[in-house]
Coordinates of C-alpha atoms in Angstrom, one line a residue:
M1 CA -0.9 -0.1 0.0
A2 CA 1.6 3.7 -0.8
Q3 CA 1.8 5.9 2.2
V4 CA -0.5 8.4 2.0
I5 CA 1.8 12.2 1.2
G6 CA 2.2 14.4 3.9
V7 CA 1.4 12.0 7.1
E8 CA 5.1 10.0 8.5
A9 CA 5.4 5.7 8.6
P10 CA 5.4 4.6 12.1
R11 CA 9.6 3.8 13.4
A12 CA 9.4 0.2 13.8
V13 CA 11.1 0.5 18.1
D14 CA 13.9 -0.4 19.0
L15 CA 14.5 -2.7 21.2
A16 CA 17.8 -3.3 21.0
A17 CA 17.5 0.0 22.5
V18 CA 14.6 -0.1 24.2
R19 CA 16.5 -2.8 26.3
Q20 CA 20.0 -1.2 26.7
G21 CA 17.9 1.5 28.7
A22 CA 16.3 -1.5 30.7
L23 CA 19.8 -3.1 31.7
R24 CA 21.5 0.2 32.5
I25 CA 17.9 0.8 34.7
A26 CA 17.8 -2.7 36.4
P27 CA 20.5 -1.8 39.2
H28 CA 18.6 0.9 40.8
L29 CA 15.5 -0.4 40.8
P30 CA 16.1 -2.0 44.3
V31 CA 17.6 1.0 46.0
L32 CA 14.4 2.8 44.0
G33 CA 12.1 0.3 45.4
L34 CA 13.1 0.7 49.1
V35 CA 12.8 3.9 49.2
I36 CA 9.0 4.5 48.0
A37 CA 9.1 1.5 50.7
Y38 CA 10.0 3.2 53.2
A39 CA 8.2 7.1 52.0
M40 CA 5.2 4.1 52.1
R41 CA 5.6 2.4 54.9
F42 CA 6.0 6.3 57.0
S43 CA 3.4 8.5 54.9
L44 CA 0.8 5.8 55.6
L45 CA 2.1 5.4 59.3
S46 CA 2.2 8.9 60.9
V47 CA -1.2 9.8 58.5
A48 CA -3.1 7.0 60.6
V49 CA -1.1 8.0 64.1
H50 CA -2.3 11.7 63.1
D51 CA -5.6 10.6 62.2
G52 CA -6.3 8.8 65.9
Y53 CA -5.5 12.4 67.2
D54 CA -2.3 11.3 68.1
T55 CA -0.1 13.8 66.5
P56 CA 0.2 16.8 69.7
A57 CA 0.2 20.2 69.8
Y58 CA 3.2 20.6 70.3
D59 CA 4.9 19.4 67.8
M60 CA 2.8 19.8 65.0
G61 CA 0.3 22.0 65.4
L62 CA 2.6 24.6 65.4
F63 CA 3.8 23.9 62.3
D64 CA 1.3 23.3 60.8
Q65 CA -0.5 26.3 62.2
G66 CA 2.6 28.3 61.4
I67 CA 2.3 27.4 56.9
W68 CA -1.2 27.7 57.6
L69 CA -0.5 31.4 59.3
L70 CA 2.1 32.1 55.7
S71 CA 0.1 30.4 52.9
R72 CA -2.5 32.8 53.7
F73 CA -0.2 35.9 53.4
H74 CA -0.6 36.3 57.1
A75 CA 2.0 37.3 60.4
P76 CA 3.5 33.5 60.9
F77 CA 2.7 34.4 65.0
V78 CA 1.4 30.8 66.2
T79 CA -1.0 31.3 69.0
V80 CA -1.0 27.6 69.5
M81 CA 2.8 28.6 71.8
G82 CA 2.7 32.4 72.6
R83 CA 5.5 33.1 69.3
N84 CA 6.5 33.8 65.9
L85 CA 7.4 30.5 64.0
F86 CA 10.1 32.2 63.1
G87 CA 11.5 32.9 66.5
D88 CA 11.3 29.8 68.8
H89 CA 13.3 28.3 65.1
T90 CA 14.8 29.9 62.4
C91 CA 13.5 26.9 60.5
F92 CA 13.0 29.6 57.3
I93 CA 13.5 26.2 54.8
L94 CA 9.6 25.9 55.8
L95 CA 9.2 29.0 52.7
L96 CA 9.4 26.8 50.5
V97 CA 6.2 24.5 51.8
V98 CA 3.8 26.9 51.6
P99 CA 2.9 26.2 48.4
L100 CA 2.2 22.9 49.0
F101 CA -1.4 24.0 51.1
W102 CA -1.8 26.0 48.6
V103 CA -3.0 23.4 47.2
Y104 CA -3.9 19.8 49.6
P105 CA -4.2 22.7 52.9
H106 CA -4.2 19.7 55.5
A107 CA -2.0 17.9 57.7
Q108 CA -1.4 15.4 56.2
A109 CA 0.0 16.5 53.5
L110 CA 3.2 17.6 56.5
L111 CA 3.7 14.1 57.5
V112 CA 3.4 13.2 54.4
L113 CA 6.2 15.2 52.6
Q114 CA 8.2 14.9 56.0
S115 CA 8.5 10.8 55.6
W116 CA 10.1 11.7 51.2
A117 CA 12.0 13.4 52.2
L118 CA 13.6 11.1 54.3
A119 CA 13.3 8.4 52.3
A120 CA 14.8 10.3 49.3
A121 CA 18.0 11.4 50.9
A122 CA 18.9 7.7 50.9
I123 CA 19.8 7.6 47.0
P124 CA 22.6 10.7 48.1
I125 CA 24.1 7.9 50.0
Y126 CA 23.4 5.1 47.2
L127 CA 25.3 7.3 44.9
L128 CA 28.5 8.0 46.8
G129 CA 28.1 4.6 47.5
R130 CA 27.7 4.0 43.5
R131 CA 31.3 6.6 43.7
L132 CA 33.8 5.0 45.9
L133 CA 32.8 1.5 45.7
G134 CA 32.9 0.2 42.9
R135 CA 30.7 0.4 40.0
G136 CA 29.7 -2.4 38.9
A137 CA 27.3 -5.3 40.1
L138 CA 29.3 -5.7 43.4
G139 CA 30.2 -1.9 43.5
T140 CA 26.4 -1.3 43.5
T141 CA 25.0 -4.4 45.9
L142 CA 27.1 -3.0 48.5
A143 CA 25.5 0.6 47.2
T144 CA 22.2 -0.8 47.3
A145 CA 23.2 -2.3 51.3
L146 CA 24.6 1.0 53.0
A147 CA 21.4 2.4 51.4
A148 CA 19.7 0.0 52.6
S149 CA 21.5 0.9 56.8
Y150 CA 20.9 4.4 56.3
L151 CA 16.0 3.3 56.1
L152 CA 16.3 0.8 58.3
N153 CA 18.0 3.0 61.7
P154 CA 16.0 3.0 64.1
A155 CA 16.9 7.3 65.6
L156 CA 15.4 7.8 61.3
Q157 CA 12.1 5.9 61.6
N158 CA 11.7 7.2 65.6
G159 CA 12.0 10.9 64.7
N160 CA 9.7 10.6 62.0
L161 CA 7.0 9.0 63.8
E162 CA 7.3 12.4 66.0
Q163 CA 4.5 14.5 64.5
F164 CA 6.6 17.5 61.2
H165 CA 9.3 18.7 62.2
P166 CA 11.6 21.4 59.4
E167 CA 14.5 18.8 60.3
C168 CA 13.7 15.9 57.3
L169 CA 14.4 18.6 55.4
M170 CA 17.8 19.4 57.1
V171 CA 18.5 15.5 57.0
L172 CA 17.8 15.1 52.5
A173 CA 19.8 18.4 52.7
L174 CA 22.9 17.8 55.3
A175 CA 22.5 13.9 53.1
I176 CA 22.7 16.3 49.4
A177 CA 26.4 18.0 51.0
V178 CA 27.7 15.8 51.6
Y179 CA 28.6 13.3 49.6
A180 CA 28.6 16.6 46.9
A181 CA 32.0 17.5 49.8
V182 CA 33.0 14.0 48.7
D183 CA 31.3 13.5 45.0
W184 CA 33.3 17.5 44.8
H185 CA 30.0 18.9 43.5
P186 CA 31.5 22.7 44.5
R187 CA 27.9 24.0 43.5
L188 CA 25.5 21.1 44.7
L189 CA 27.6 21.2 48.7
V190 CA 26.9 25.6 48.4
V191 CA 23.2 25.3 47.7
A192 CA 22.8 22.4 50.2
A193 CA 24.3 23.9 52.6
V194 CA 22.4 27.3 52.4
A195 CA 19.1 24.7 52.3
A196 CA 20.5 23.1 55.9
L197 CA 21.6 26.1 57.3
L198 CA 17.6 27.4 57.0
C199 CA 16.4 25.0 58.5
K200 CA 17.7 25.6 62.0
Q201 CA 19.7 27.8 64.0
D202 CA 22.6 25.3 64.9
T203 CA 22.5 23.6 61.9
A204 CA 26.1 25.4 62.1
L205 CA 26.8 22.5 64.5
M206 CA 26.5 20.9 61.8
V207 CA 28.1 22.8 58.6
I208 CA 30.7 24.4 60.6
P209 CA 32.3 21.0 60.5
L210 CA 31.4 20.0 56.8
G211 CA 33.5 23.0 55.3
L212 CA 36.5 22.5 57.8
W213 CA 36.4 19.2 55.9
V214 CA 36.7 20.8 52.9
A215 CA 39.0 22.9 53.6
W216 CA 41.5 20.3 54.5
R217 CA 40.4 18.0 51.4
R218 CA 39.1 19.8 49.0
D219 CA 39.2 23.3 47.9
R220 CA 40.7 26.0 51.3
K221 CA 39.1 29.0 50.6
L222 CA 35.6 27.6 50.1
G223 CA 35.8 25.2 52.8
L224 CA 36.5 28.7 55.5
I225 CA 33.9 30.2 53.7
I226 CA 30.8 27.1 53.8
A227 CA 32.5 26.8 58.0
G228 CA 32.9 31.1 58.3
G229 CA 29.3 31.7 56.6
A230 CA 28.1 29.3 58.9
A231 CA 29.7 31.2 61.9
A232 CA 27.9 33.9 60.2
W233 CA 24.8 33.0 59.7
M234 CA 24.4 31.2 63.8
A235 CA 25.5 33.9 64.6
I236 CA 22.7 36.0 62.6
A237 CA 20.0 33.5 63.9
F238 CA 20.7 34.1 68.0
L239 CA 22.0 37.1 68.2
V240 CA 19.4 39.7 65.4
I241 CA 16.4 37.0 63.9
I242 CA 15.0 35.4 67.1
N243 CA 16.1 38.4 69.4
L244 CA 14.0 40.5 67.8
L245 CA 11.2 38.4 67.1
L246 CA 11.2 36.8 70.9
G247 CA 13.3 39.2 72.8
T248 CA 16.0 36.3 73.6
T249 CA 19.2 35.5 72.2
S250 CA 16.9 32.1 73.1
F251 CA 14.5 30.5 75.7
N252 CA 16.7 27.3 75.1
M253 CA 19.5 27.9 76.6
A254 CA 19.2 26.2 79.8
R255 CA 19.6 23.3 77.9
V256 CA 23.3 23.3 77.9
P257 CA 24.3 21.7 81.8
F258 CA 26.5 24.1 84.6
G259 CA 25.6 28.2 83.7
G260 CA 25.5 27.5 80.0
F261 CA 28.5 26.5 77.7
T262 CA 32.3 28.8 79.9
G263 CA 30.3 27.1 82.9
F264 CA 30.4 23.1 81.9
V265 CA 33.9 23.8 80.4
S266 CA 34.9 25.2 83.1
S267 CA 33.8 22.8 85.2
I268 CA 35.4 19.8 83.4
F269 CA 38.7 21.7 85.2
T270 CA 36.6 22.5 88.8
K271 CA 34.6 20.1 88.9
P272 CA 35.2 16.0 87.3
R273 CA 34.0 14.1 89.4
Q274 CA 30.0 16.2 88.4
V275 CA 30.3 16.5 85.1
W276 CA 31.1 11.9 84.6
D277 CA 28.8 11.6 86.8
Y278 CA 26.4 14.2 84.2
V279 CA 27.9 12.9 80.4
T280 CA 27.1 8.8 82.6
S281 CA 23.6 9.1 83.8
Q282 CA 20.0 10.0 82.1
G283 CA 21.0 6.3 79.6
R284 CA 24.0 8.8 77.4
P285 CA 26.4 6.4 77.8
F286 CA 23.2 3.9 75.6
Y287 CA 22.4 6.3 73.3
L288 CA 26.2 6.7 72.8
W289 CA 25.1 3.1 71.7
Q290 CA 22.4 3.4 69.7
M291 CA 23.9 5.8 67.6
G292 CA 26.9 3.8 66.7
S293 CA 26.1 0.6 66.1
S294 CA 23.1 1.3 64.8
V295 CA 26.4 1.0 61.4
G296 CA 27.8 -1.7 63.2
W297 CA 30.5 1.4 63.8
M298 CA 31.9 0.6 60.8
F299 CA 32.7 4.7 60.3
L300 CA 35.7 4.4 63.5
L301 CA 38.0 3.1 60.4
A302 CA 38.0 6.4 58.8
P303 CA 36.2 8.6 60.8
S304 CA 36.8 12.1 59.2
V305 CA 33.4 12.5 57.4
A306 CA 31.1 11.1 60.2
A307 CA 33.4 13.1 62.9
I308 CA 31.6 16.6 60.8
A309 CA 28.7 15.2 62.9
A310 CA 30.9 15.5 66.1
L311 CA 29.9 18.9 67.2
T312 CA 25.5 17.5 66.8
F313 CA 26.3 14.5 68.9
L314 CA 28.4 16.7 71.7
E315 CA 24.5 19.4 72.2
N316 CA 22.6 16.4 72.5
E317 CA 23.8 14.1 74.2
L318 CA 24.8 16.2 77.1
A319 CA 22.3 19.0 76.6
D320 CA 20.0 18.6 80.7
F321 CA 17.0 18.4 78.3
G322 CA 16.4 14.5 77.9
Y323 CA 14.9 13.9 74.4
M324 CA 18.3 15.4 72.2
H325 CA 19.4 12.2 73.8
E326 CA 16.5 10.0 73.3
I327 CA 16.5 8.0 69.2
Q328 CA 12.6 8.7 70.0
Y329 CA 12.8 12.5 69.4
H330 CA 13.3 13.9 66.0
Y331 CA 17.4 15.5 67.8
S332 CA 18.8 11.9 66.2
M333 CA 17.4 12.6 62.2
P334 CA 20.3 15.2 60.6
L335 CA 22.5 12.5 62.3
V336 CA 22.0 9.8 60.4
P337 CA 23.2 11.1 56.7
V338 CA 26.4 11.3 58.3
L339 CA 26.8 8.5 59.3
V340 CA 26.2 6.3 57.2
I341 CA 27.6 8.7 54.9
G342 CA 30.7 8.6 57.1
T343 CA 30.5 4.8 57.2
V344 CA 30.4 4.6 53.5
W345 CA 33.5 6.5 53.5
A346 CA 35.2 4.4 55.6
V347 CA 34.3 1.5 54.1
S348 CA 35.8 2.2 50.6
R349 CA 39.3 3.4 52.4
I350 CA 39.2 -0.8 53.3
Q351 CA 41.7 -3.2 50.9
P352 CA 41.5 -5.7 50.0
V353 CA 37.7 -5.9 48.1
R354 CA 36.5 -8.8 50.3
L355 CA 37.3 -7.1 53.4
R356 CA 34.8 -4.1 52.4
A357 CA 32.6 -6.4 51.2
A358 CA 32.2 -6.9 55.5
A359 CA 32.9 -4.8 56.7
V360 CA 29.4 -3.9 54.8
G361 CA 28.1 -7.2 55.4
V362 CA 28.8 -6.0 59.3
A363 CA 27.2 -2.3 59.1
T364 CA 24.4 -3.7 57.3
F365 CA 23.8 -6.4 60.2
S366 CA 24.0 -3.8 62.8
A367 CA 21.3 -1.9 61.2
F368 CA 18.7 -5.1 60.8
A369 CA 19.7 -6.4 64.0
G370 CA 18.8 -2.2 65.6
C371 CA 16.0 -1.7 63.1
V372 CA 14.3 -4.7 64.8
V373 CA 14.6 -4.0 68.2
W374 CA 14.0 -0.5 68.2
G375 CA 12.9 0.2 65.0
L376 CA 8.9 1.0 63.7
A377 CA 9.2 -1.1 60.6
P378 CA 7.3 -3.6 60.3
F379 CA 9.8 -6.9 61.0
S380 CA 10.9 -4.2 64.3
I381 CA 9.4 -5.8 67.9
H382 CA 7.9 -2.7 68.5
D383 CA 4.7 -0.8 66.5
Y384 CA 3.9 2.7 67.5
P385 CA 0.7 3.3 69.4
H386 CA -2.3 5.0 68.8
Q387 CA -5.4 4.9 68.3
S388 CA -7.4 4.1 64.9
S389 CA -9.2 6.0 63.0
S390 CA -13.0 4.3 64.0
A391 CA -11.5 4.6 67.5
P392 CA -15.5 6.0 69.5
A393 CA -13.5 8.3 70.5
V394 CA -12.1 9.2 67.1
R395 CA -15.2 9.8 65.7
D396 CA -16.9 11.6 68.3
A397 CA -14.6 13.8 68.3
N398 CA -15.0 13.9 64.9
Q399 CA -18.1 14.8 65.2
V400 CA -17.9 17.4 67.4
I401 CA -15.3 19.5 65.6
K402 CA -17.8 20.1 63.1
A403 CA -19.6 22.3 65.1
L404 CA -17.2 24.4 64.8
P405 CA -17.1 27.3 63.1
P406 CA -13.7 28.1 61.2
N407 CA -13.0 32.2 62.3
A408 CA -13.7 31.2 65.9
V409 CA -11.7 32.1 68.4
V410 CA -10.8 28.1 70.3
S411 CA -9.1 26.9 73.8
A412 CA -8.6 23.7 73.0
W413 CA -7.0 20.0 74.9
Y414 CA -3.8 19.4 73.1
P415 CA -4.6 16.8 71.1
Y416 CA -7.4 18.4 69.2
I417 CA -4.8 21.3 68.2
S418 CA -3.7 19.6 64.7
H419 CA -7.1 19.3 64.0
I420 CA -8.7 22.4 64.5
D421 CA -5.2 24.8 63.4
H422 CA -6.4 25.9 61.0
R423 CA -7.2 30.3 62.3
T424 CA -5.2 33.5 63.4
R425 CA -6.6 31.7 67.3
V426 CA -5.7 29.1 68.2
Y427 CA -4.9 27.5 72.5
M428 CA -3.7 25.1 73.5
W429 CA -5.6 24.4 76.6
P430 CA -5.6 25.8 80.2
T431 CA -4.2 28.5 78.3
P432 CA -4.8 31.3 77.7
F433 CA -7.2 31.3 81.1
S434 CA -3.9 30.0 83.1
A435 CA -1.0 30.3 80.8
Q436 CA 0.5 26.4 80.1
Y437 CA 3.8 26.8 77.0
W438 CA 3.3 30.1 76.3
G439 CA 6.0 32.5 74.8
T440 CA 9.5 32.9 76.7
Y441 CA 7.7 31.1 79.6
H442 CA 7.2 33.5 82.2
T443 CA 4.6 33.9 82.1
E444 CA 2.7 30.7 83.1
G445 CA 0.3 29.7 85.2
Q446 CA -1.0 33.4 85.0
R447 CA -4.7 34.9 83.3
L448 CA -3.8 36.2 79.6
P449 CA -4.9 39.6 78.7
F450 CA -7.6 38.2 76.2
A451 CA -8.6 35.8 77.6
D452 CA -11.7 36.6 78.1
Q453 CA -12.0 36.7 74.0
I454 CA -11.3 32.7 73.7
Q455 CA -15.0 31.8 72.0
Y456 CA -15.0 28.7 72.0
I457 CA -13.7 26.1 74.7
L458 CA -12.9 21.8 73.1
L459 CA -11.8 19.1 76.0
P460 CA -12.9 16.0 77.2
T461 CA -15.1 15.3 80.1
G462 CA -12.1 13.8 81.7
L463 CA -10.0 16.9 82.7
A464 CA -6.3 16.2 84.8
P465 CA -7.0 17.7 88.1
D466 CA -4.7 19.8 87.4
D467 CA -7.3 21.6 84.5
K468 CA -10.8 21.4 86.9
P469 CA -10.3 24.0 88.9
V470 CA -9.1 26.3 86.3
F471 CA -12.4 24.9 84.4
D472 CA -14.4 25.8 87.1
S473 CA -13.1 29.6 87.5
I474 CA -15.2 29.7 83.4
E475 CA -17.9 27.9 83.4
S476 CA -19.9 29.8 84.2
Q477 CA -19.1 32.2 81.4
Y478 CA -19.7 29.6 78.9
R479 CA -22.4 26.7 77.6
A480 CA -22.6 23.1 76.0
V481 CA -23.1 23.2 72.9
D482 CA -21.6 19.7 71.5
Q483 CA -21.1 17.3 73.0
V484 CA -21.0 13.6 71.4
G485 CA -18.7 11.0 73.3
S486 CA -16.8 12.3 75.6
V487 CA -16.2 15.7 73.7
V488 CA -17.6 18.7 74.4
L489 CA -18.0 22.3 72.5
Y490 CA -18.4 25.3 74.9
E491 CA -19.2 28.2 73.6
K492 CA -19.7 31.8 75.5
L493 CA -22.1 33.0 76.8
S494 CA -21.9 36.2 76.0
F495 CA -21.2 35.7 72.5
L496 CA -23.6 33.2 71.7
Q497 CA -26.2 36.4 72.5
S498 CA -24.5 38.8 70.4
T499 CA -25.0 36.2 67.5
N500 CA -28.6 35.1 69.0
G501 CA -28.7 39.2 68.4

């Protein structure tokens, strides 16, 4: 049949090219599958935890309200905590998250973003492993195993389930930055280092050592610029930004023991016994064991890259705040990619190849064992406890919340906050009637001036003993307008009269 003039005949599929492309992609499919499996597992689990009212005001509600306010072009003064979002932490990276709330303005979106960001950090680990451990079948296998070690890390998994935190973006930025430093991609390094610094004011404790490593091993000038810039940014964050927004350099400085940094250093020489008792208390040695054993301590074979995490680890280990040296909380997440990339670097220094493979085996087995004992994978001993979304208490809360007007000023019990915080004013009960975890904690227990402006109160019927006197003092000013099960919505009488009138 003659070809129709002006119509191009269909081209035959080049099967050889397709086969060749498939062969190029095939070695990377295992790590891609691991990344997707992790992201799906923890996206579904974290959303289920939220839907069961197990993501409380601190910290889920803080970031959810703050990002929602920004997405509606309001100042990010988070009424849940009484502080500006960027004064609490200089997490300006969250400005990049704001468009997400233009498309899907729900707390669940943050939880899914967090899981995918943490999962994606396995990719630079894998790429560096391929670069340093060989591009053949063995090198790809070893790189995949170390990427799996990262995804299996119990500190990563537990932090992933602790509501939402900008540290998830810091983990990805640090993984890319350290990868770029070791494999030497200067422009990518600078972009990733800046992104990491925008996640939190103390990220400089990780970026400064990274800059010094670059100055030592790659480019002296660029490395010193990165280290100096990180130090300058940390000073600006504390002394200018936080001080301007909160009126104090940081209300968390009390977490440094013995009266602050200088006091701690001097105490090492003047009170060595007390310092020793301190650093060996509150589970700190066990925290050290958990973090190191989760990669089989293999980074110690050549520790220069893993040492980038040293200052942040010491900050966590020595803090007079228990959460910072427990793997169940987000403070440990940024350490994980650096320790795993440090393991990639250390293993790559090993010769012959047989011993290198054995070292990777130790790291991967240790990661798997740590995940079984302390992690939250389907095969782990423990699971993350949470209510089912079909539980009666959850259904009751959902039903009552539907009766709450979208723009009302509310004080609510802390588990309810992250489900109602897309409003300009929402407070965690008993604030503002008796301030709790509010502002810079200088008004704790006091009745705040705007307490009379609360239009609705959302509470359970069974209040804690400490909360009951607060409620008794204002009960006459409110009337229950909706109750399902143990969840009650109260409306202020004067507001009720004005709306009816």
